Structure formats: C-alpha cells, structure tokens
Amino acid sequence: MDLSVNVDHIATLREARKENFPDPVYAAIEAELGGADGITVHLRGDRRHIKDRDLEIIRGVIKTQLTLEMAATPEMQEIAMRVKPDDVTLVPESPGEVTTQGGLNLLNIQQDLKSYVSKLVNAGIKVGGFVDPDMEQIKEMARLGVQYIEINTDAYSKLRPEHSRDEIIRIARVAKAARRENLVVHAGHGLNYRNIRPLLHLFEITMYSIGFSIVSRAIFTGMKQATTEMANIIKGVK
Ligand code: PXP
C-alpha cells in the first residue's frame, strides 16, 4: 500500500502571512525522503494555498508520483495538459469551503465529463474521481473512463472507533465494487495515525492520500519523520 502526502497545508501556513515560506516544495522533498510514494497538491481555482509555481516546481523536483487534485474546469485541464502530473484526481470545489466537501456527485453533474477525462487520459495522465462511499457512483465513474477512484473517508474519520463499523463496511463494499469495474482504489480525507489502522485490512485500497495529520505532526517532529511514521503504519512496519 502506498502513501501520497498532501502538502497543501504547508502552503496554507505560508499564505497566512503571505510570505515565501514555509515552502511546500521543501515539504514535498522532505516527505519523499521520509518514504512517501507520492506527493499530492490541490490547485484551487482561487489559488488559496497551492500556487501554479508550487505545482510546476514540485513536478520538476520530485522523484515519486505527482497527483494533482483539481476541479473539472477548462483552466485546470489546460494546466494539467501542460504540467503533466502522473495522476489527476477530479474533486468538487465550492468557493469558501474550508476543505473539499464530499465527493463528486456524478448523478447530478450536467457537464459531460467523459470527453474531459479522455483528453487527459490521451495525454498519458491517469485520471481518478473523488467519490463518497456510495455504490451508485461507481458505475458512473467506470462509465466516465477514469482509471481510479478515491473513496472519501471524511465521514468515517469523524466517527468514534466504536461507531465506525458500518462506515468501514460501506467503504469495503464500494472498494470491491470498484475493483469489479477494474478501477484502482485510493482513499483519503481526515485520515490520521490512529483511524488509518482499521482500513489497512481492505486490500482493495492501494493508495492513501493524507495531508493534515502528517503536516500537524510535522510541526513537532519534522516532515520527514512525520511521513516515515505514517508510511510505516501503512506498510505494516512495526
Ligand atoms: N483527498 C482529497 C480529495 C482531498 O481534498 C484532501 C484534502 O485536501 C485529502 C485527500 C487529504 O485530506 P487530509 O488533509 O484531511 O488528510
């Protein structure tokens, strides 16, 4: 199982002071040195945290997989075609939200995402969609021609461990259904050093996208160490 470290929160701290530090580029390198299998950034339409410059430099310097989270807008498609991340995860984006609220609701989207996706795929980019653990979304995802889904673990992460069983079952069912459709399964949002553990039994999930808990720990331990601790849990190192 792989870990992709989301470095948006380093950029959020930088933007709190409108300074040129701390630098998400440096955080990405430290995360790689700590054992990350990939780096994730979300380039928002409002450029609230990650900037175009961050994306471009990170693309140039990292040695692992780069995932770009983005809304399915023409502007972002153009940027992705130029910067060529390894993966693009399509996410819903609403102005003013603190963080991504929920997965893409493909049953409600009017836009024809199929041609949007195929343009990226034809450029050699793997495309995925961020979805709530909802069976109805899986067939829609497969129909779109994406290669992977990222299951939104936000609802799970808000539950106390003793109340999380049903949500884990929901995630497991969706992960299995996605595999039947030949979709690779990722998961993320709200995961931390404790709540990740019960999910590690779900072998369908091959990549975890984690940001806030790692960056929060990094304040005390440094980015490299915080990444190593999470990577060791995910990879089952004692
Ligand atoms: N996956 C997606 C689609 C996200 O939007 C985010 C938050 O940027 C994450 C994963 C990581 O969530 P967290 O920062 O809570 O670990």
Short mmCIF file of N, CA and C in Angstrom, two decimals, residues 77 113-123 127 144-145:
data_model
loop_
_atom_site.label_atom_id
_atom_site.label_comp_id
_atom_site.label_asym_id
_atom_site.label_seq_id
_atom_site.Cartn_x
_atom_site.Cartn_y
_atom_site.Cartn_z
N GLN A 77 -7.80 21.88 -16.81
CA GLN A 77 -7.45 20.89 -17.84
C GLN A 77 -6.22 21.37 -18.62
N LEU A 113 -18.37 14.94 -18.52
CA LEU A 113 -17.01 14.72 -18.05
C LEU A 113 -16.26 13.67 -18.87
N LYS A 114 -17.00 12.92 -19.70
CA LYS A 114 -16.37 11.83 -20.43
C LYS A 114 -15.28 12.36 -21.39
N SER A 115 -15.59 13.39 -22.13
CA SER A 115 -14.60 13.91 -23.07
C SER A 115 -13.50 14.66 -22.31
N TYR A 116 -13.89 15.27 -21.18
CA TYR A 116 -12.91 15.96 -20.34
C TYR A 116 -11.86 14.95 -19.87
N VAL A 117 -12.35 13.79 -19.40
CA VAL A 117 -11.46 12.74 -18.89
C VAL A 117 -10.60 12.18 -20.02
N SER A 118 -11.22 11.92 -21.16
CA SER A 118 -10.46 11.24 -22.23
C SER A 118 -9.33 12.11 -22.77
N LYS A 119 -9.51 13.42 -22.75
CA LYS A 119 -8.43 14.31 -23.20
C LYS A 119 -7.19 14.14 -22.29
N LEU A 120 -7.44 14.07 -20.99
CA LEU A 120 -6.32 13.90 -20.04
C LEU A 120 -5.70 12.51 -20.19
N VAL A 121 -6.55 11.51 -20.32
CA VAL A 121 -6.06 10.13 -20.44
C VAL A 121 -5.21 9.99 -21.71
N ASN A 122 -5.67 10.60 -22.80
CA ASN A 122 -4.92 10.53 -24.06
C ASN A 122 -3.57 11.23 -23.96
N ALA A 123 -3.45 12.15 -22.98
CA ALA A 123 -2.16 12.84 -22.77
C ALA A 123 -1.26 12.02 -21.84
N VAL A 127 -6.41 9.30 -14.59
CA VAL A 127 -7.46 10.18 -14.05
C VAL A 127 -8.32 9.40 -13.07
N LEU A 144 -17.30 6.89 -17.08
CA LEU A 144 -16.53 8.09 -17.47
C LEU A 144 -15.17 7.78 -18.08
N GLY A 145 -14.69 6.55 -17.81
CA GLY A 145 -13.39 6.18 -18.35
C GLY A 145 -12.22 6.56 -17.45
#
